[in-house]
Amino acid sequence: MLPEIGHLALAIAFSCAVLQGLSVIPSVRSLSFERLGDVAAIAQAAALTTALLLLIASFIQSDFSVLLVAQNSHSTKPLLYKIAGAWGNHEGSMLLWAVLLGFYGAAFALINHLQRDERQIAISVLGVISAFTILFLLAASNPFIRLDPAALDGRGLNPLLQDPGLAIHPPVLYAGYVGFAVPYAIAVALLFTKNFDRINVAEMLPWIFTPVAFMTLGVGLGSWWAYRELGWGGWWFWDPVENASLLPLLTGIALAHSAMVWKNRGGLAHWTLFLACAAFSLSIFGAFLVRSGVLTSVHSFAVDPARGAMIFSFFVLLAGSGLGLALSRMRAAGSVWGFALLSRETAMLGGILLLMVSAATILTGTIYPIILEAVGSAPVSVGAPYYNVTVTPILFALLVVMTCAPLIRWRDHELKTLAKELRAPLGAFVGVTIIAGLFSPMTAFQSMLFGVGVACFVAAAAAPSSGRPRGGYQVKWKRRDFGILFAHGGFAVAAIGVLGTAFLSNEQIVSVKPGDQVSMAGYALTFQGVHRYEGSNFTGERADIILVKDGGARESIITPERRWYPAAETTTTEAAIKRSLWADLYVTIGDLSVPGATEPDWALRLYHRPFISWIWAGCVIAFFGAMVSALGFFGAIKRAPAPKTKTVSGYEVAPAK
Amino acid sequence: MRVLLTIMVVFTALQFAGAASADPAQSDPVQALGLEDRARADRLFKMVRCPICVGHSVAESDAEVSKSIRHYIEAEITGGSTDQEILQKLVAAYGDDILFSPRLSADTFFLWGAPLFFTALGGVILWRFRVRASSQRRTS
């Protein structure tokens, strides 16, 4: 019964979305009332939430008469993974996507002070986007299809996905992906009405910073999951799906900064609107890459060309109308703003350029193999070595630009003042480079890069204190300073983590018998042997390793494992990680098959990963930074006076301050 | 084909060596390489794609074919081949897409040029901002 109600709820949500999409048409509006679209948006969100809750209920009850549950769940699965399993598959994750889109639509309907025409167009655009998503659910990925006769038990969830990281990674990441729908809708509305008035940017800002924050956290969570669960001691693989998430993230960050230039200086209005269209188009493009099967990866769900064709047509519609509209209005949006060569504007433009170049390069690398295959050339693979050469240097340059930019004032800035402000970061650079060069295994060049990373952190931390007209330091911080401090400081912390891990890591593979001792990265490890045990839905082989720090007496035990999941016929590696602020010791086991030996020896893979926790710590800090900014911008909308009823049909050139 | 055969021969030989030797540490080529060669091998592992898994290098994959490629690379290093020679042989056996970092050719010209091309494009757009901004200042 529950799945049928869920199915009905989806159908109701679809009708609401269609009504919301049509609400912009004057005759529809005159038939009912002005806020029809807003009410439809809220009703749609409620209906979608009901559908998702009912799907989760089917998973909790292990109702194997529902096809999706039978394919992806199992009666012995722990409760957390029964719930999270609801979105650990294509259909369920699309439903989660639609629910979050509904939430954003409802929230936007409640919190905005746009003028009437713009608001109604934006609401209607969101309705069209929702309608397409729900249509896709109903037509090509219905999660509520019944199975007759019901299965005796389910096939189980991919064991790799049975991890707390999975429970939160998709919701957080999707809150990023779909969030870009709101700036897209506002941008289309402003482009359509040719309203490039500067006051409108305040309406966009919170809807830009919120998805950027969630996207940052979501990408960080994904990387953390990969590190713990995949058992290679790596944290980023330049997997096509990881790339698909970087595209809207990088574009979204560029959009956020372009919008800040518009807000503060009145320039870049058309660029902001263009980037808003690009960010959401790339979100959908990412969904297409992941779900169509043109690229295969760990993340790919069941592959179906028909689904791919549907998402691709939707992408073409969105990108075509949004970007087409933005490009056709480029000239109309010309604005007047002057700035000197050394100014915040230059730094922001440089940062936006670097972000867009890295996004464009990642896009090229990701789709290049598909294009070559399509034109019939010899196939190529584009992987980590390509991106490390092309994208990593751009992101490093970005780090320097972004951490220095807040030190520089708008309009113009004196070189002398900047030099004064850069004294602390330069000092940090020299100090760290010398210390790292002398006392660590880093080469001179690596020490310098690491020094730059630390200097950027110092620059980011110093930024809120600078900015007085004559240089020097101010003590009183404003709320928005915290946003910049955390967002940029977090990025710098992550960069220190990335550099430290890249330059200082080492690893070894050893074969051991019970009683053997190995030393690694200042620890003595004593291998005690392996024993088997039965888990709730798997058979495990757990090694006990006694860990003693060199020169210390305190013993701790770490237990790397290998698990066999019979329901899914899969083996997973559960790494044991000894964490500390400065370095992780990451241990996995596997058997070293030596034919003929009576008792197999065990292979221990030991990875020493200095600074690796800093990467995720940085993501969390940056998330808070972007959220502080987003909440501040929401507050600004609430405090702003209600919009005038007068509609602006033409456009106004924003005056230079 | 010859390389594939070599890989199979090397792999089988290693298995026999393992069976014959009482101490597995001796038979495991992981231990046999010097520190510098070890680093070289690890670097090469990360440049070679696992032929049957998706998106992983042979360094990260536990598939049998990845193991044999790892052993092949280690054996080639011990045999004195240069990095280029080893990669060349792997390309000859498995095709261009065995490498994660495609070779520069007419086909991959735009791929490798992408960062420069996009920077140039962006630079031109930025330059137009500058010109407009400064000419505006002059007139005002």
Short mmCIF file of N, CA and C in Angstrom, two decimals, chain B residues 3-94:
data_model
loop_
_atom_site.label_atom_id
_atom_site.label_comp_id
_atom_site.label_asym_id
_atom_site.label_seq_id
_atom_site.Cartn_x
_atom_site.Cartn_y
_atom_site.Cartn_z
N VAL B 3 54.94 -9.12 -25.85
CA VAL B 3 54.97 -8.60 -24.48
C VAL B 3 54.02 -9.40 -23.61
N LEU B 4 52.84 -9.67 -24.14
CA LEU B 4 51.86 -10.45 -23.39
C LEU B 4 52.46 -11.80 -22.99
N LEU B 5 53.15 -12.37 -23.96
CA LEU B 5 53.77 -13.67 -23.72
C LEU B 5 54.82 -13.53 -22.62
N THR B 6 55.62 -12.48 -22.74
CA THR B 6 56.66 -12.24 -21.73
C THR B 6 56.02 -12.11 -20.35
N ILE B 7 54.91 -11.32 -20.31
CA ILE B 7 54.25 -11.13 -19.03
C ILE B 7 53.83 -12.48 -18.45
N MET B 8 53.26 -13.30 -19.31
CA MET B 8 52.81 -14.60 -18.82
C MET B 8 53.98 -15.44 -18.35
N VAL B 9 55.05 -15.41 -19.14
CA VAL B 9 56.23 -16.22 -18.77
C VAL B 9 56.79 -15.73 -17.44
N VAL B 10 56.95 -14.40 -17.35
CA VAL B 10 57.53 -13.83 -16.12
C VAL B 10 56.66 -14.20 -14.92
N PHE B 11 55.35 -14.06 -15.14
CA PHE B 11 54.41 -14.31 -14.05
C PHE B 11 54.50 -15.78 -13.59
N THR B 12 54.51 -16.67 -14.58
CA THR B 12 54.59 -18.08 -14.24
C THR B 12 55.91 -18.39 -13.55
N ALA B 13 56.98 -17.81 -14.09
CA ALA B 13 58.29 -18.04 -13.50
C ALA B 13 58.30 -17.59 -12.04
N LEU B 14 57.68 -16.42 -11.80
CA LEU B 14 57.66 -15.91 -10.44
C LEU B 14 56.90 -16.85 -9.52
N GLN B 15 55.83 -17.43 -10.06
CA GLN B 15 55.05 -18.34 -9.24
C GLN B 15 55.88 -19.57 -8.87
N PHE B 16 56.61 -20.07 -9.89
CA PHE B 16 57.45 -21.23 -9.60
C PHE B 16 58.52 -20.87 -8.60
N ALA B 17 59.11 -19.71 -8.80
CA ALA B 17 60.15 -19.25 -7.88
C ALA B 17 59.58 -19.21 -6.47
N GLY B 18 58.34 -18.72 -6.36
CA GLY B 18 57.71 -18.63 -5.05
C GLY B 18 57.51 -20.01 -4.45
N ALA B 19 57.11 -20.96 -5.30
CA ALA B 19 56.86 -22.30 -4.80
C ALA B 19 58.15 -22.97 -4.36
N ALA B 20 59.21 -22.70 -5.12
CA ALA B 20 60.47 -23.38 -4.84
C ALA B 20 61.12 -22.81 -3.59
N SER B 21 60.99 -21.51 -3.41
CA SER B 21 61.73 -20.89 -2.31
C SER B 21 60.99 -21.09 -1.00
N ALA B 22 61.74 -21.35 0.05
CA ALA B 22 61.13 -21.55 1.35
C ALA B 22 60.73 -20.19 1.96
N ASP B 23 61.54 -19.19 1.67
CA ASP B 23 61.28 -17.87 2.26
C ASP B 23 60.55 -17.01 1.25
N PRO B 24 59.27 -16.74 1.48
CA PRO B 24 58.52 -15.99 0.48
C PRO B 24 59.04 -14.57 0.29
N ALA B 25 59.64 -14.01 1.30
CA ALA B 25 60.17 -12.65 1.18
C ALA B 25 61.18 -12.57 0.04
N GLN B 26 61.90 -13.67 -0.18
CA GLN B 26 62.90 -13.69 -1.23
C GLN B 26 62.24 -13.70 -2.61
N SER B 27 61.13 -14.42 -2.69
CA SER B 27 60.52 -14.60 -3.99
C SER B 27 59.70 -13.38 -4.39
N ASP B 28 59.27 -12.63 -3.43
CA ASP B 28 58.43 -11.48 -3.73
C ASP B 28 59.29 -10.38 -4.33
N PRO B 29 59.03 -10.04 -5.59
CA PRO B 29 59.87 -9.04 -6.24
C PRO B 29 59.81 -7.69 -5.55
N VAL B 30 58.73 -7.47 -4.77
CA VAL B 30 58.62 -6.23 -4.03
C VAL B 30 59.86 -5.97 -3.19
N GLN B 31 60.38 -7.04 -2.61
CA GLN B 31 61.53 -6.88 -1.73
C GLN B 31 62.83 -6.82 -2.54
N ALA B 32 62.77 -7.40 -3.77
CA ALA B 32 64.00 -7.57 -4.50
C ALA B 32 64.53 -6.26 -5.08
N LEU B 33 63.67 -5.28 -5.32
CA LEU B 33 64.12 -4.04 -5.94
C LEU B 33 64.82 -3.14 -4.94
N GLY B 34 65.79 -2.40 -5.45
CA GLY B 34 66.46 -1.40 -4.60
C GLY B 34 65.51 -0.23 -4.36
N LEU B 35 65.91 0.66 -3.47
CA LEU B 35 65.04 1.76 -3.07
C LEU B 35 64.70 2.65 -4.26
N GLU B 36 65.69 2.95 -5.09
CA GLU B 36 65.48 3.84 -6.22
C GLU B 36 64.58 3.19 -7.28
N ASP B 37 64.85 1.90 -7.55
CA ASP B 37 64.04 1.16 -8.51
C ASP B 37 62.61 1.01 -8.01
N ARG B 38 62.48 0.84 -6.69
CA ARG B 38 61.16 0.71 -6.07
C ARG B 38 60.34 1.97 -6.39
N ALA B 39 60.94 3.14 -6.20
CA ALA B 39 60.25 4.41 -6.46
C ALA B 39 59.89 4.51 -7.94
N ARG B 40 60.82 4.08 -8.80
CA ARG B 40 60.57 4.10 -10.24
C ARG B 40 59.38 3.22 -10.58
N ALA B 41 59.37 2.02 -10.01
CA ALA B 41 58.27 1.08 -10.29
C ALA B 41 56.95 1.68 -9.82
N ASP B 42 56.94 2.25 -8.60
CA ASP B 42 55.70 2.82 -8.08
C ASP B 42 55.19 3.93 -8.98
N ARG B 43 56.14 4.73 -9.48
CA ARG B 43 55.74 5.84 -10.35
C ARG B 43 55.12 5.29 -11.66
N LEU B 44 55.75 4.26 -12.21
CA LEU B 44 55.22 3.67 -13.44
C LEU B 44 53.86 3.02 -13.21
N PHE B 45 53.69 2.36 -12.05
CA PHE B 45 52.40 1.72 -11.76
C PHE B 45 51.28 2.73 -11.88
N LYS B 46 51.54 3.94 -11.38
CA LYS B 46 50.47 4.94 -11.34
C LYS B 46 50.18 5.52 -12.72
N MET B 47 51.07 5.29 -13.68
CA MET B 47 50.85 5.83 -15.02
C MET B 47 50.12 4.83 -15.91
N VAL B 48 50.00 3.60 -15.46
CA VAL B 48 49.42 2.56 -16.30
C VAL B 48 48.02 2.20 -15.79
N ARG B 49 47.08 2.20 -16.71
CA ARG B 49 45.70 1.92 -16.34
C ARG B 49 45.49 0.41 -16.19
N CYS B 50 44.70 0.05 -15.21
CA CYS B 50 44.31 -1.35 -15.09
C CYS B 50 43.37 -1.67 -16.25
N PRO B 51 43.70 -2.67 -17.09
CA PRO B 51 42.92 -2.88 -18.32
C PRO B 51 41.47 -3.30 -18.08
N ILE B 52 41.19 -3.94 -16.93
CA ILE B 52 39.81 -4.43 -16.77
C ILE B 52 38.99 -3.63 -15.78
N CYS B 53 39.65 -2.87 -14.87
CA CYS B 53 38.82 -2.10 -13.96
C CYS B 53 38.66 -0.70 -14.54
N VAL B 54 37.85 0.10 -13.90
CA VAL B 54 37.54 1.40 -14.47
C VAL B 54 38.17 2.51 -13.65
N GLY B 55 38.99 3.30 -14.30
CA GLY B 55 39.49 4.50 -13.64
C GLY B 55 40.61 4.28 -12.63
N HIS B 56 41.08 3.05 -12.47
CA HIS B 56 42.17 2.82 -11.51
C HIS B 56 43.46 2.51 -12.24
N SER B 57 44.56 2.87 -11.61
CA SER B 57 45.84 2.47 -12.17
C SER B 57 46.18 1.08 -11.63
N VAL B 58 47.20 0.46 -12.21
CA VAL B 58 47.56 -0.87 -11.73
C VAL B 58 48.10 -0.81 -10.30
N ALA B 59 48.54 0.38 -9.87
CA ALA B 59 49.03 0.52 -8.50
C ALA B 59 47.89 0.29 -7.50
N GLU B 60 46.68 0.66 -7.90
CA GLU B 60 45.56 0.61 -6.96
C GLU B 60 44.73 -0.65 -7.11
N SER B 61 44.96 -1.40 -8.17
CA SER B 61 44.06 -2.50 -8.48
C SER B 61 44.64 -3.83 -8.00
N ASP B 62 43.77 -4.69 -7.52
CA ASP B 62 44.20 -6.02 -7.11
C ASP B 62 43.80 -7.09 -8.12
N ALA B 63 43.36 -6.64 -9.30
CA ALA B 63 42.99 -7.62 -10.33
C ALA B 63 44.23 -8.39 -10.77
N GLU B 64 44.02 -9.65 -11.18
CA GLU B 64 45.15 -10.49 -11.58
C GLU B 64 45.99 -9.84 -12.67
N VAL B 65 45.28 -9.25 -13.67
CA VAL B 65 46.02 -8.67 -14.79
C VAL B 65 46.89 -7.51 -14.30
N SER B 66 46.40 -6.76 -13.31
CA SER B 66 47.20 -5.66 -12.76
C SER B 66 48.41 -6.20 -12.04
N LYS B 67 48.20 -7.29 -11.30
CA LYS B 67 49.34 -7.90 -10.61
C LYS B 67 50.40 -8.32 -11.61
N SER B 68 49.94 -8.93 -12.73
CA SER B 68 50.95 -9.40 -13.67
C SER B 68 51.63 -8.23 -14.37
N ILE B 69 50.90 -7.14 -14.61
CA ILE B 69 51.57 -5.96 -15.19
C ILE B 69 52.58 -5.39 -14.21
N ARG B 70 52.21 -5.37 -12.92
CA ARG B 70 53.17 -4.89 -11.91
C ARG B 70 54.43 -5.75 -11.94
N HIS B 71 54.24 -7.07 -11.96
CA HIS B 71 55.40 -7.96 -11.98
C HIS B 71 56.22 -7.74 -13.25
N TYR B 72 55.50 -7.53 -14.37
CA TYR B 72 56.20 -7.30 -15.63
C TYR B 72 57.07 -6.05 -15.56
N ILE B 73 56.48 -4.97 -15.00
CA ILE B 73 57.23 -3.71 -14.91
C ILE B 73 58.46 -3.91 -14.01
N GLU B 74 58.25 -4.60 -12.88
CA GLU B 74 59.37 -4.83 -11.97
C GLU B 74 60.47 -5.66 -12.65
N ALA B 75 60.02 -6.68 -13.40
CA ALA B 75 61.01 -7.52 -14.08
C ALA B 75 61.77 -6.72 -15.14
N GLU B 76 61.05 -5.84 -15.86
CA GLU B 76 61.71 -5.01 -16.88
C GLU B 76 62.72 -4.06 -16.25
N ILE B 77 62.35 -3.50 -15.08
CA ILE B 77 63.27 -2.60 -14.40
C ILE B 77 64.53 -3.36 -13.99
N THR B 78 64.32 -4.54 -13.40
CA THR B 78 65.47 -5.37 -13.02
C THR B 78 66.30 -5.71 -14.25
N GLY B 79 65.61 -5.91 -15.39
CA GLY B 79 66.31 -6.23 -16.62
C GLY B 79 67.01 -5.05 -17.27
N GLY B 80 66.84 -3.84 -16.72
CA GLY B 80 67.58 -2.69 -17.21
C GLY B 80 66.88 -1.85 -18.26
N SER B 81 65.56 -2.06 -18.49
CA SER B 81 64.86 -1.23 -19.46
C SER B 81 64.64 0.18 -18.91
N THR B 82 64.57 1.16 -19.80
CA THR B 82 64.24 2.52 -19.36
C THR B 82 62.72 2.64 -19.24
N ASP B 83 62.28 3.70 -18.54
CA ASP B 83 60.85 3.93 -18.36
C ASP B 83 60.15 3.98 -19.71
N GLN B 84 60.76 4.74 -20.64
CA GLN B 84 60.14 4.89 -21.96
C GLN B 84 59.96 3.55 -22.66
N GLU B 85 61.00 2.72 -22.57
CA GLU B 85 60.92 1.41 -23.23
C GLU B 85 59.79 0.57 -22.63
N ILE B 86 59.69 0.61 -21.31
CA ILE B 86 58.66 -0.21 -20.65
C ILE B 86 57.28 0.25 -21.09
N LEU B 87 57.05 1.58 -21.06
CA LEU B 87 55.73 2.10 -21.44
C LEU B 87 55.45 1.78 -22.90
N GLN B 88 56.50 1.92 -23.74
CA GLN B 88 56.34 1.62 -25.16
C GLN B 88 55.85 0.20 -25.37
N LYS B 89 56.47 -0.72 -24.64
CA LYS B 89 56.09 -2.13 -24.80
C LYS B 89 54.65 -2.34 -24.34
N LEU B 90 54.26 -1.69 -23.25
CA LEU B 90 52.89 -1.85 -22.77
C LEU B 90 51.90 -1.29 -23.78
N VAL B 91 52.24 -0.13 -24.39
CA VAL B 91 51.36 0.46 -25.40
C VAL B 91 51.23 -0.49 -26.58
N ALA B 92 52.37 -1.08 -26.98
CA ALA B 92 52.34 -2.01 -28.11
C ALA B 92 51.42 -3.19 -27.82
N ALA B 93 51.39 -3.61 -26.55
CA ALA B 93 50.59 -4.78 -26.22
C ALA B 93 49.12 -4.44 -26.01
N TYR B 94 48.86 -3.33 -25.35
CA TYR B 94 47.48 -3.05 -24.93
C TYR B 94 46.83 -1.88 -25.67
#
